[in-house]
PDB file of C-alpha atoms and ligand atoms in Angstrom:
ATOM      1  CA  UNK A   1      75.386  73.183  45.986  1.00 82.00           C
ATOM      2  CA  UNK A   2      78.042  70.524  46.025  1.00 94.00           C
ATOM      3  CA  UNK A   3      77.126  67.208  48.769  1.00 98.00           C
ATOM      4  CA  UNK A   4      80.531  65.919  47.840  1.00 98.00           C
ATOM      5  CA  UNK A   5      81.935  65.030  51.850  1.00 98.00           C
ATOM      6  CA  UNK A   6      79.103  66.107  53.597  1.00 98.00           C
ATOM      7  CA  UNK A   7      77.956  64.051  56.473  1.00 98.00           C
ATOM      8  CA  UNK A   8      74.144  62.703  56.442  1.00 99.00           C
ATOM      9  CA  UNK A   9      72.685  60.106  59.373  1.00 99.00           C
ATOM     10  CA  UNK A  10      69.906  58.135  57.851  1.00 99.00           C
ATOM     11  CA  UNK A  11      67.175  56.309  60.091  1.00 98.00           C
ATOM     12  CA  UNK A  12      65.433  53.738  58.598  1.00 98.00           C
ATOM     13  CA  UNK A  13      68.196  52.990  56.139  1.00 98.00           C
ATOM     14  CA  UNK A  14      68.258  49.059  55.807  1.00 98.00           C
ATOM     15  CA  UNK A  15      65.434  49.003  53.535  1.00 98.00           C
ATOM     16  CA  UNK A  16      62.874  51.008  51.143  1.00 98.00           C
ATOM     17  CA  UNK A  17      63.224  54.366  50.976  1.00 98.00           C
ATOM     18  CA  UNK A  18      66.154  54.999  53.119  1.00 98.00           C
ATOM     19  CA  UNK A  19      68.109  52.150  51.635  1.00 98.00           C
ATOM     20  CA  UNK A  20      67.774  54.259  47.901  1.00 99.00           C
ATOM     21  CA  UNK A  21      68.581  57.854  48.981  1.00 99.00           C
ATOM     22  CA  UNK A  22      71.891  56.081  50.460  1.00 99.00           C
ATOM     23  CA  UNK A  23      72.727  54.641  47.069  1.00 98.00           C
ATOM     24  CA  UNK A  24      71.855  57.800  45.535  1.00 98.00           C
ATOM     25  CA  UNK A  25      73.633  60.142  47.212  1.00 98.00           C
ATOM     26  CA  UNK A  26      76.691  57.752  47.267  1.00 98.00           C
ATOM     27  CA  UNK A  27      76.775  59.176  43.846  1.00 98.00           C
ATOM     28  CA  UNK A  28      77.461  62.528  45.222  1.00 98.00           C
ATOM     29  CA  UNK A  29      80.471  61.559  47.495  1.00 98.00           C
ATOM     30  CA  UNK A  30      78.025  61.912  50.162  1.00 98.00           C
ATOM     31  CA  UNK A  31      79.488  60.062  53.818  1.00 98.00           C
ATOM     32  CA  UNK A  32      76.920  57.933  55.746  1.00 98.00           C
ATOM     33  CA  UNK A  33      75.557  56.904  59.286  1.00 99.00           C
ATOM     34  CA  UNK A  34      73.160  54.155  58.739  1.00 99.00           C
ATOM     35  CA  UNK A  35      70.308  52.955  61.342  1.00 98.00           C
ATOM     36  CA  UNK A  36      67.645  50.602  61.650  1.00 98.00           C
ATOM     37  CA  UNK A  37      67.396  47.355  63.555  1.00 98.00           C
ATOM     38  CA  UNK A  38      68.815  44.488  60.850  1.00 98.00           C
ATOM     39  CA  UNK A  39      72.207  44.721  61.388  1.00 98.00           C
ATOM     40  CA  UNK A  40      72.648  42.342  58.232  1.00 98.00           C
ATOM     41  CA  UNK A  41      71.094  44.411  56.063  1.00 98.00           C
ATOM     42  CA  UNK A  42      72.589  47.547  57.652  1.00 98.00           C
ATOM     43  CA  UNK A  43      75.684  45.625  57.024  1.00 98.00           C
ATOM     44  CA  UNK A  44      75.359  44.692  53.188  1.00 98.00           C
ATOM     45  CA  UNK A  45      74.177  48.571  52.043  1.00 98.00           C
ATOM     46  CA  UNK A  46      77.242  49.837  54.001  1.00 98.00           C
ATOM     47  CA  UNK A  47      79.859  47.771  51.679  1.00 98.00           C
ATOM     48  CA  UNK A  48      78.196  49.177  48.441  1.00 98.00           C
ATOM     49  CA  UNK A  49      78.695  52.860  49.533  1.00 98.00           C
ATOM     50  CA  UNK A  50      82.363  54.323  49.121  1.00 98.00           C
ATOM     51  CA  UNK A  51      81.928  55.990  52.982  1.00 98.00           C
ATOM     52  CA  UNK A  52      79.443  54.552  55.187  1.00 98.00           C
ATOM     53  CA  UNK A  53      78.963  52.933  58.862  1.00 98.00           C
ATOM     54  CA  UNK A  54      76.194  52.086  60.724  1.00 98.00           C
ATOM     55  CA  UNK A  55      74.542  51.711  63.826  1.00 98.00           C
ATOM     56  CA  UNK A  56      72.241  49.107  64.462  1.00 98.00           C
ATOM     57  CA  UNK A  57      69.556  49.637  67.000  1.00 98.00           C
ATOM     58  CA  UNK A  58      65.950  49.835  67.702  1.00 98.00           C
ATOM     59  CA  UNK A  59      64.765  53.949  67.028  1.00 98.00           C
ATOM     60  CA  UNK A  60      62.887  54.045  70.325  1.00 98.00           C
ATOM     61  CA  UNK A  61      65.814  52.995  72.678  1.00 98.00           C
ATOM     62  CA  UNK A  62      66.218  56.456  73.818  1.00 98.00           C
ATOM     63  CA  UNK A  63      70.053  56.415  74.296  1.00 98.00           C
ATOM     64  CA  UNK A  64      70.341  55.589  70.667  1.00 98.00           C
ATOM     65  CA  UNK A  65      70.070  59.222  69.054  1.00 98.00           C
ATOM     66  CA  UNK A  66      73.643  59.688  71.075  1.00 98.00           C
ATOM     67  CA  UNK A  67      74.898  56.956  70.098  1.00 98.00           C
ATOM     68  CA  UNK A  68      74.324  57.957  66.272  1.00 98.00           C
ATOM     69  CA  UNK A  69      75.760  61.522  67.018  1.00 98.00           C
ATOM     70  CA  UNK A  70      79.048  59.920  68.589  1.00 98.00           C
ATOM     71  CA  UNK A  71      79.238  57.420  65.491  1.00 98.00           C
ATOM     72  CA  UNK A  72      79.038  60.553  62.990  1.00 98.00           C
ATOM     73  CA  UNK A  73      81.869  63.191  64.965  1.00 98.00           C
ATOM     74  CA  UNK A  74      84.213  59.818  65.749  1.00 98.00           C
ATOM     75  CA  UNK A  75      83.702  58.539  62.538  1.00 98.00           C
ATOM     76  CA  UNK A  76      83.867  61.588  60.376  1.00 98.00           C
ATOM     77  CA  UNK A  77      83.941  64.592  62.445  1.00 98.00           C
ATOM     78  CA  UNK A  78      80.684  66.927  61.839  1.00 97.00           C
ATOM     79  CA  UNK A  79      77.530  66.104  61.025  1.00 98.00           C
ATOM     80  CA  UNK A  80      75.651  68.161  58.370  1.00 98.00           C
ATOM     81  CA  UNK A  81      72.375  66.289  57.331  1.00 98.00           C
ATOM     82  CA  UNK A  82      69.764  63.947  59.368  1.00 98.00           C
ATOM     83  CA  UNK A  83      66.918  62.111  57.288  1.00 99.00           C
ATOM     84  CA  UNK A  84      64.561  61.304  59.769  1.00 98.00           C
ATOM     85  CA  UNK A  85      62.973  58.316  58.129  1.00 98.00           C
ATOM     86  CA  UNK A  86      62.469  55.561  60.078  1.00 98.00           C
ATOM     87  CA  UNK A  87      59.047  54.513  60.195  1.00 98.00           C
ATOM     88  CA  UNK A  88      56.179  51.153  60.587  1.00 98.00           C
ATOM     89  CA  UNK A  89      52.267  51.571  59.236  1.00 97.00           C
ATOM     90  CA  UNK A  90      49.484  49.892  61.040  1.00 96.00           C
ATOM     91  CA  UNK A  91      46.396  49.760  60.201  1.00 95.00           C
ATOM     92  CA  UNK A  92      43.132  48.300  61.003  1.00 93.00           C
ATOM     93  CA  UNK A  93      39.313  49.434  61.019  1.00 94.00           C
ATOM     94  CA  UNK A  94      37.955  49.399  65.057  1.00 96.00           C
ATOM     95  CA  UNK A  95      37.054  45.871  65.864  1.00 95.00           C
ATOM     96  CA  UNK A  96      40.266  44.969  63.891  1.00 93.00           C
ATOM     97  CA  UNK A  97      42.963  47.059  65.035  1.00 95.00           C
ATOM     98  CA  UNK A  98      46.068  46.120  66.766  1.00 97.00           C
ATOM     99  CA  UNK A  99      45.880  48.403  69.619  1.00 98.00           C
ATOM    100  CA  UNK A 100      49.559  47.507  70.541  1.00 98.00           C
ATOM    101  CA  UNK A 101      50.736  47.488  67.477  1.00 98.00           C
ATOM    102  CA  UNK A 102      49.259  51.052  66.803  1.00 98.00           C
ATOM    103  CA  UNK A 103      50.807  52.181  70.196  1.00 98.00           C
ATOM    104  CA  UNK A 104      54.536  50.991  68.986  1.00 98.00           C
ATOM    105  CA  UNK A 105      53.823  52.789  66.095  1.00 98.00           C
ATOM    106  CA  UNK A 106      53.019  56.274  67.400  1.00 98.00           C
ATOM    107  CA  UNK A 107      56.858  55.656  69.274  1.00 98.00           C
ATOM    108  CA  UNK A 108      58.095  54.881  66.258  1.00 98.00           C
ATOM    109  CA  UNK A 109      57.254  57.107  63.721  1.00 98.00           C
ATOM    110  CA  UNK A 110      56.718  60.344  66.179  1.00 98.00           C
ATOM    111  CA  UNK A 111      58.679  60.052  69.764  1.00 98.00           C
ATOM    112  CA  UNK A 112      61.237  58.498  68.015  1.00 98.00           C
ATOM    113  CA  UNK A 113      61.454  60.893  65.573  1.00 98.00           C
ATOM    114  CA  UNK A 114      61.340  63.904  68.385  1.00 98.00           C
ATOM    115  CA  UNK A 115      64.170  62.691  69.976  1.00 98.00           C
ATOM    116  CA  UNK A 116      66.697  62.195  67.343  1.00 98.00           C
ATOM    117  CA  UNK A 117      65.742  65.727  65.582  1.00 99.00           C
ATOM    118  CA  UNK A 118      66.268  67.454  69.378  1.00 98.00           C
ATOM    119  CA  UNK A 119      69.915  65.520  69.632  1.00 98.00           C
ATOM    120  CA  UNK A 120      71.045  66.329  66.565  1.00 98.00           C
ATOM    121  CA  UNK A 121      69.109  69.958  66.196  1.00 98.00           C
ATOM    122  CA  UNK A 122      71.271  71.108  69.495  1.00 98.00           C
ATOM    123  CA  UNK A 123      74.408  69.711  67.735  1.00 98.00           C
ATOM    124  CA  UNK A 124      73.565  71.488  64.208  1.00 98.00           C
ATOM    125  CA  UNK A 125      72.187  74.651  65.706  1.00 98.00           C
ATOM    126  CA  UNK A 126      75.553  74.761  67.538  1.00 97.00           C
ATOM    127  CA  UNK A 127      77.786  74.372  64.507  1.00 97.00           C
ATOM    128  CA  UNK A 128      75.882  77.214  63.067  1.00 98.00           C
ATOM    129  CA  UNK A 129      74.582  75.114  59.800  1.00 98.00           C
ATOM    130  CA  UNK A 130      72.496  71.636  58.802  1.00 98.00           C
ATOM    131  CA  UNK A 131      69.694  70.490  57.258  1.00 98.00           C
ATOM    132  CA  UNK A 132      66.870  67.835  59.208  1.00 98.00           C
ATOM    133  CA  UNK A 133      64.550  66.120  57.005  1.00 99.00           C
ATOM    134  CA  UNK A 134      61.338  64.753  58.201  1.00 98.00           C
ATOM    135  CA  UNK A 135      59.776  61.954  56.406  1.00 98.00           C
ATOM    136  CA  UNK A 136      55.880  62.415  56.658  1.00 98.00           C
ATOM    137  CA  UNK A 137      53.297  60.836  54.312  1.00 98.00           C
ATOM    138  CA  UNK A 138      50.603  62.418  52.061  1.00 97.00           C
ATOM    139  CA  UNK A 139      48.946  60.612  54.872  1.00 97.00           C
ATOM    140  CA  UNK A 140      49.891  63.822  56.805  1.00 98.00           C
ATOM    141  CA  UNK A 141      47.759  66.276  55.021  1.00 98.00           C
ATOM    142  CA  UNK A 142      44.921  64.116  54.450  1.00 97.00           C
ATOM    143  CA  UNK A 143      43.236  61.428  56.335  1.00 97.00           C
ATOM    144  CA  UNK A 144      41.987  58.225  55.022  1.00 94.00           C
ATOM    145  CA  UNK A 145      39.759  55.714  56.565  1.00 95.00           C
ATOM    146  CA  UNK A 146      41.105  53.107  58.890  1.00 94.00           C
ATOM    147  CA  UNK A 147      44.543  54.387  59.208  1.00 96.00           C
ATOM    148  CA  UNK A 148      43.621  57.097  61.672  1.00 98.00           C
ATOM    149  CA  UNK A 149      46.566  55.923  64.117  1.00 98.00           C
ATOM    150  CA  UNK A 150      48.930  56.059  61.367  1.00 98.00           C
ATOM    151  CA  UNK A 151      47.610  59.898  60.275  1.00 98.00           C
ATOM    152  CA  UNK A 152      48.262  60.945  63.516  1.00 98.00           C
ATOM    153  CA  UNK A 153      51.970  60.040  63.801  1.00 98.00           C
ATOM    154  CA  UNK A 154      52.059  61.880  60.256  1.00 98.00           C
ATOM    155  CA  UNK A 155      50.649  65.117  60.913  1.00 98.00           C
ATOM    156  CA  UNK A 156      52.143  65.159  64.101  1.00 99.00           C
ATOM    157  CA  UNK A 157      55.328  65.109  62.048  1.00 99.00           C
ATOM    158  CA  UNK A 158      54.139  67.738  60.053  1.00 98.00           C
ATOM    159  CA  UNK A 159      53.391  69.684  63.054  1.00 98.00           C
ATOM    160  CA  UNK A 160      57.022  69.155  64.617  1.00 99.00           C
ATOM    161  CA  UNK A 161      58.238  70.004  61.337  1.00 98.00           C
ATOM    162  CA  UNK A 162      56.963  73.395  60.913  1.00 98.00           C
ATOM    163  CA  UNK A 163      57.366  74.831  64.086  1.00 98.00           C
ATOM    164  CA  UNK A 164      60.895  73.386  64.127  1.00 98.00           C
ATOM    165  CA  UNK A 165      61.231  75.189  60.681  1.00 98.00           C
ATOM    166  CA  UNK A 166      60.012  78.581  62.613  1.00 98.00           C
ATOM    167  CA  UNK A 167      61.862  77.839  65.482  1.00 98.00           C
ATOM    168  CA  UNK A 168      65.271  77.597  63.267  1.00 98.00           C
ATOM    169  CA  UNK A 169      64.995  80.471  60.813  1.00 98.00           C
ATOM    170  CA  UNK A 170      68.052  82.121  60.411  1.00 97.00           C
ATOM    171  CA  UNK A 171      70.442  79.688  62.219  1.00 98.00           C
ATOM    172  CA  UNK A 172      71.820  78.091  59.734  1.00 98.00           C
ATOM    173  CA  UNK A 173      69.728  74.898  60.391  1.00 98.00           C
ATOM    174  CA  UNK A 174      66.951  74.336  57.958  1.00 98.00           C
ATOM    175  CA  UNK A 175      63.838  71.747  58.234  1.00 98.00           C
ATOM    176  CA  UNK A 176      61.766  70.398  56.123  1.00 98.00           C
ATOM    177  CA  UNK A 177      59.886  67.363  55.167  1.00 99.00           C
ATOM    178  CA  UNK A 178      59.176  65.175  52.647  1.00 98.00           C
ATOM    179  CA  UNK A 179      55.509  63.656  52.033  1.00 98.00           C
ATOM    180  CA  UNK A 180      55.620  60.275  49.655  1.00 98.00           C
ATOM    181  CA  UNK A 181      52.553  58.858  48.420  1.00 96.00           C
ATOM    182  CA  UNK A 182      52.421  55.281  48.083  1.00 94.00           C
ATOM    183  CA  UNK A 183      55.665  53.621  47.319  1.00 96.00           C
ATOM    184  CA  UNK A 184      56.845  50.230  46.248  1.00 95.00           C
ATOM    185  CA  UNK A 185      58.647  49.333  49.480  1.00 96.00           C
ATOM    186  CA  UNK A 186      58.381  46.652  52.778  1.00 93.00           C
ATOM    187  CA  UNK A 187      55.812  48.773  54.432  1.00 94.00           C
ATOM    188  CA  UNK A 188      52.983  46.952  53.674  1.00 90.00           C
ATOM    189  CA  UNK A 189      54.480  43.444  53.775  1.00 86.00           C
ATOM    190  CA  UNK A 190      52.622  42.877  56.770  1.00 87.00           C
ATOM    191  CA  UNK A 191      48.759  43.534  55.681  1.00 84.00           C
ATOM    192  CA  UNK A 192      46.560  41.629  54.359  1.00 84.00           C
ATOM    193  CA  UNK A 193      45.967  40.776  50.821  1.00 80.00           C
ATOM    194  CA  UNK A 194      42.757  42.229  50.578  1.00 80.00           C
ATOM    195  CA  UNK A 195      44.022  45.515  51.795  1.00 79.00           C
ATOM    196  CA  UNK A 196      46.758  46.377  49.340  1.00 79.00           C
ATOM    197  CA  UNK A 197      46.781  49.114  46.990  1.00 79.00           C
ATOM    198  CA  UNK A 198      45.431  48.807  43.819  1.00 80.00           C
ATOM    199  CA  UNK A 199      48.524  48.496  41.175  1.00 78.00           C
ATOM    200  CA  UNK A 200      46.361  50.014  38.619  1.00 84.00           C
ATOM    201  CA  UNK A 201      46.911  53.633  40.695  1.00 86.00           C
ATOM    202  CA  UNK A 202      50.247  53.562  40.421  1.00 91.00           C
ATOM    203  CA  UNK A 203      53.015  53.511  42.563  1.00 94.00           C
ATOM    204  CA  UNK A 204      56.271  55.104  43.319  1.00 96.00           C
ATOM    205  CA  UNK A 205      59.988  53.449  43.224  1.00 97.00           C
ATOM    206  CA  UNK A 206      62.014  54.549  46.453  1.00 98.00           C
ATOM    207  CA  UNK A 207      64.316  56.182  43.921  1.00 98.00           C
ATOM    208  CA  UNK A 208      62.092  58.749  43.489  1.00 98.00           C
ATOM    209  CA  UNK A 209      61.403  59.401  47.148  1.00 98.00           C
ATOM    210  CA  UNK A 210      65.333  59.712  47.240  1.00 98.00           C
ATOM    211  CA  UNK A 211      65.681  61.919  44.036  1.00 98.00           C
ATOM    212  CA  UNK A 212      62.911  64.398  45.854  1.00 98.00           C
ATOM    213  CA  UNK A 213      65.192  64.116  49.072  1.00 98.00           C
ATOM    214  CA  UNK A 214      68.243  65.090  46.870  1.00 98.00           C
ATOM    215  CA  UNK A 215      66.627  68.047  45.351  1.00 98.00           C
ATOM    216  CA  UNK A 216      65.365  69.516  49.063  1.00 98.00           C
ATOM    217  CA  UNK A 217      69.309  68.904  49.615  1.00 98.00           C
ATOM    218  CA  UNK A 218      70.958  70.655  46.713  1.00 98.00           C
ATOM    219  CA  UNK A 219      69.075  74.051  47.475  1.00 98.00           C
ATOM    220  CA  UNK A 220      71.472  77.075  48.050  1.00 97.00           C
ATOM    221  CA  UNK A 221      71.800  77.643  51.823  1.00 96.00           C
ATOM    222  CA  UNK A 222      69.356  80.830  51.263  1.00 97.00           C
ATOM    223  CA  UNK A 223      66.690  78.470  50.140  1.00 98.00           C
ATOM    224  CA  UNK A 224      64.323  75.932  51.609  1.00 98.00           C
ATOM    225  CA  UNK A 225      61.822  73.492  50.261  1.00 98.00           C
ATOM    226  CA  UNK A 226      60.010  73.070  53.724  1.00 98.00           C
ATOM    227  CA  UNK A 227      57.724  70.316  52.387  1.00 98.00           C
ATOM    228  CA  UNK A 228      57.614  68.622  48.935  1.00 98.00           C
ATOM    229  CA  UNK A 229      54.687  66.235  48.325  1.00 98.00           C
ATOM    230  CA  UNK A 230      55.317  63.704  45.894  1.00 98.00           C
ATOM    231  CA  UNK A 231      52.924  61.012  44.661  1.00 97.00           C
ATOM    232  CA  UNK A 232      52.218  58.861  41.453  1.00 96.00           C
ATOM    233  CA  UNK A 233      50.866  60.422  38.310  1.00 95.00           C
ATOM    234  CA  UNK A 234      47.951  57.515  38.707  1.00 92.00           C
ATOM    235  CA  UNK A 235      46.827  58.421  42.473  1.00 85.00           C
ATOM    236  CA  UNK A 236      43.251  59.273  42.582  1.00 81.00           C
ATOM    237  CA  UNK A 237      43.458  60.321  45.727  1.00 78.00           C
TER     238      UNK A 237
HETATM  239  N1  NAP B 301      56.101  53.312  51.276  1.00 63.59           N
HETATM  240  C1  NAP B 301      55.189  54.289  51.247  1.00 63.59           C
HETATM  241  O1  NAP B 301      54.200  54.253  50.476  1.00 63.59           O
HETATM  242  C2  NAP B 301      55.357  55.486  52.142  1.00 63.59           C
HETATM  243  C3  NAP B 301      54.534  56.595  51.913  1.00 63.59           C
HETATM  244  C4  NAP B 301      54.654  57.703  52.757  1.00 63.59           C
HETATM  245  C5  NAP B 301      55.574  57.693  53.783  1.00 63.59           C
HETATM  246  N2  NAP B 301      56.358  56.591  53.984  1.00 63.59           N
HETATM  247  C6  NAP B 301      57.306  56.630  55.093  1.00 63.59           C
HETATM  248  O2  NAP B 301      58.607  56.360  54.590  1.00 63.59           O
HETATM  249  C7  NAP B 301      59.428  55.911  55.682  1.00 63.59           C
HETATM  250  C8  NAP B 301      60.268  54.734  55.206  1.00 63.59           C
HETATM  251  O3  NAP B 301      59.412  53.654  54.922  1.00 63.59           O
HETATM  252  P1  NAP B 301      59.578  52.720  53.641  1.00 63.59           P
HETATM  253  O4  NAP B 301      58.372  52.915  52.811  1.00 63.59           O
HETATM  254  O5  NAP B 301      60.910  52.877  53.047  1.00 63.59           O
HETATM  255  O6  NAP B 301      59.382  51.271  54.320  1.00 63.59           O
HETATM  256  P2  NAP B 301      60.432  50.148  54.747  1.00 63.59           P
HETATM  257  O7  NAP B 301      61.167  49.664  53.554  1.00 63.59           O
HETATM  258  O8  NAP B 301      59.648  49.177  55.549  1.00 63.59           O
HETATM  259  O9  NAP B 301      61.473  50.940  55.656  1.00 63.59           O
HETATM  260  C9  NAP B 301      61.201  51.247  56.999  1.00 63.59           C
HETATM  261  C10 NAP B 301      62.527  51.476  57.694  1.00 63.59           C
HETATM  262  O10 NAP B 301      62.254  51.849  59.058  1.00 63.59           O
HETATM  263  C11 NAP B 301      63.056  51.053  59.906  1.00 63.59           C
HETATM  264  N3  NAP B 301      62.398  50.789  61.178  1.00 63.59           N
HETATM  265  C12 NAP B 301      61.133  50.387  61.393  1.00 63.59           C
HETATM  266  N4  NAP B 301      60.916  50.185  62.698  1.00 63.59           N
HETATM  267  C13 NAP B 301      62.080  50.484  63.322  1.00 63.59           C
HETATM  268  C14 NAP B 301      62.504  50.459  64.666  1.00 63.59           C
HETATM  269  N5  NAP B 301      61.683  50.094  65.674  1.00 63.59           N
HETATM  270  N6  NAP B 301      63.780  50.805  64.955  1.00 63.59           N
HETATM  271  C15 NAP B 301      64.629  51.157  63.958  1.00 63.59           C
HETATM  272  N7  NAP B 301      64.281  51.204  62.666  1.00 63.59           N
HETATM  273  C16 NAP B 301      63.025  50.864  62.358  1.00 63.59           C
HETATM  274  C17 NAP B 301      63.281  49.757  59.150  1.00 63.59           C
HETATM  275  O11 NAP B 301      64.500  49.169  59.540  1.00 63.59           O
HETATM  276  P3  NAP B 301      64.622  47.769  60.354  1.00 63.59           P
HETATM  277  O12 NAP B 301      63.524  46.874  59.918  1.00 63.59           O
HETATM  278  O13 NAP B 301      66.009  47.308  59.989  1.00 63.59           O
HETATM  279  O14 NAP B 301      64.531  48.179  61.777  1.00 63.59           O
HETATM  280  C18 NAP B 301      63.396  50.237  57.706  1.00 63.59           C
HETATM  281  O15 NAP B 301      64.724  50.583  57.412  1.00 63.59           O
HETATM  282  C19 NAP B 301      58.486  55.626  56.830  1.00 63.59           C
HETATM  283  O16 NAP B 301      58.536  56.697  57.754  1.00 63.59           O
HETATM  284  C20 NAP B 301      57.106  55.590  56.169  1.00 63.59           C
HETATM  285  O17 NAP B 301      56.076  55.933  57.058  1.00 63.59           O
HETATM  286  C21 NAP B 301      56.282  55.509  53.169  1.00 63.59           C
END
């Protein structure tokens, strides 16, 4: 499989994970949509790549999945690749939890996620070929403690995923997803101290998130990873 001047959107591409499977697949000759909501960032990670632009916008404004198909046919005339990847984690035992906060979230990393795969699924499954990749967690296959919100948005993407895999056998259009364990990114910026992961358990480099995505990629169009779980040598869990 050559990537060299196909088209991929990426959600969630001004930071973490997103941010590295752009730089990586720059390497290919791959051409970029970008999307997230800092347009600075957004901005900066364009000008490294040799073919990117970007759309900056919020991932639950529901006109934006348009928007981002528009951006990819004006800009570079097809579309072949969407990584879904946009995402926030809150956490928070009962008496704790951000209620509001866990709400957002569920738009975020589901609705938002349902809307852009059905806007660019109609567009792919009408052009006969593609390739939609989810990002999930291993927090969707297992649950944890006091990120129960968080598990749901995941294995609800896991759910989407697979019937959307069904749904799309033999059109052209494959679907899969990817499940990272923990990874050195922004996502936990926001919690506090005393509920960070232990360093001593390791903990994955967005590079290797995006060299997993690359792989799922570089199949032959009769083959399809549907879900590769990826976590740190370390993880006990
Ligand atoms: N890090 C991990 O350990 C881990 C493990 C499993 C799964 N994941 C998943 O990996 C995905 C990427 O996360 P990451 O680890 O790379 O964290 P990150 O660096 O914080 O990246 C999250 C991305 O999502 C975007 N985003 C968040 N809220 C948004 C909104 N309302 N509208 C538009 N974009 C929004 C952010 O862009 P803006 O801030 O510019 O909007 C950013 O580009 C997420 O789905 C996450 O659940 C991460």
């Amino acid at each position: 499989m050559d990537l060299t001047g196909k088209v991929l959107l990426i959600t969630g591409a001004s930071s973490g994970i997103g941010a590295a499977t752009a730089k990586m697949l720059d390497q290919d000759g791959v051409l970029f949509v970008l999307t997230g909501r800092n347009e600075q960032k957004l901005g900066e990670l364009a000008a490294q790549l040799q073919h990117a632009v970007f759309v900056a916008g919020d991932i639950t404004d529901p006109s934006l999945p348009e928007r981002l198909l528009q951006a990819a046919l004006s800009n570079f005339k097809r579309l072949d690749y969407v990584f879904n990847n946009a995402g926030v984690m809150h956490i928070g035992n009962v008496e704790e939890a951000d209620v509001e906060a866990l709400c957002h979230m569920v738009r975020v990393n589901f609705e938002a996620l349902v809307r852009v795969s059905y806007t660019m699924l109609r567009h792919m499954k009408s052009q006969g070929s593609g390739f939609l990749i989810n990002t999930s967690s291993l927090a969707g296959l297992k649950t944890f403690p006091g990120i129960g919100a968080y598990n749901g948005t995941k294995f609800a993407v896991e759910a989407f995923t697979d019937a959307l895999r069904m749904e799309l056998a033999g059109s052209g259009v494959r679907v899969g997803a990817i499940e990272p364990g923990r990874t050195d990114t922004g996502l936990f910026d926001h919690w506090p101290e005393e509920k960070r992961f232990d360093p001593a358990e390791g903990m994955l480099q967005p590079e290797d998130i995006a060299r997993c995505v690359r792989f799922m990629l570089l199949q032959p169009e009769e083959v399809l990873v549907p879900r590769l779980l990826v976590v740190p040598s370390k993880q006990p869990r």
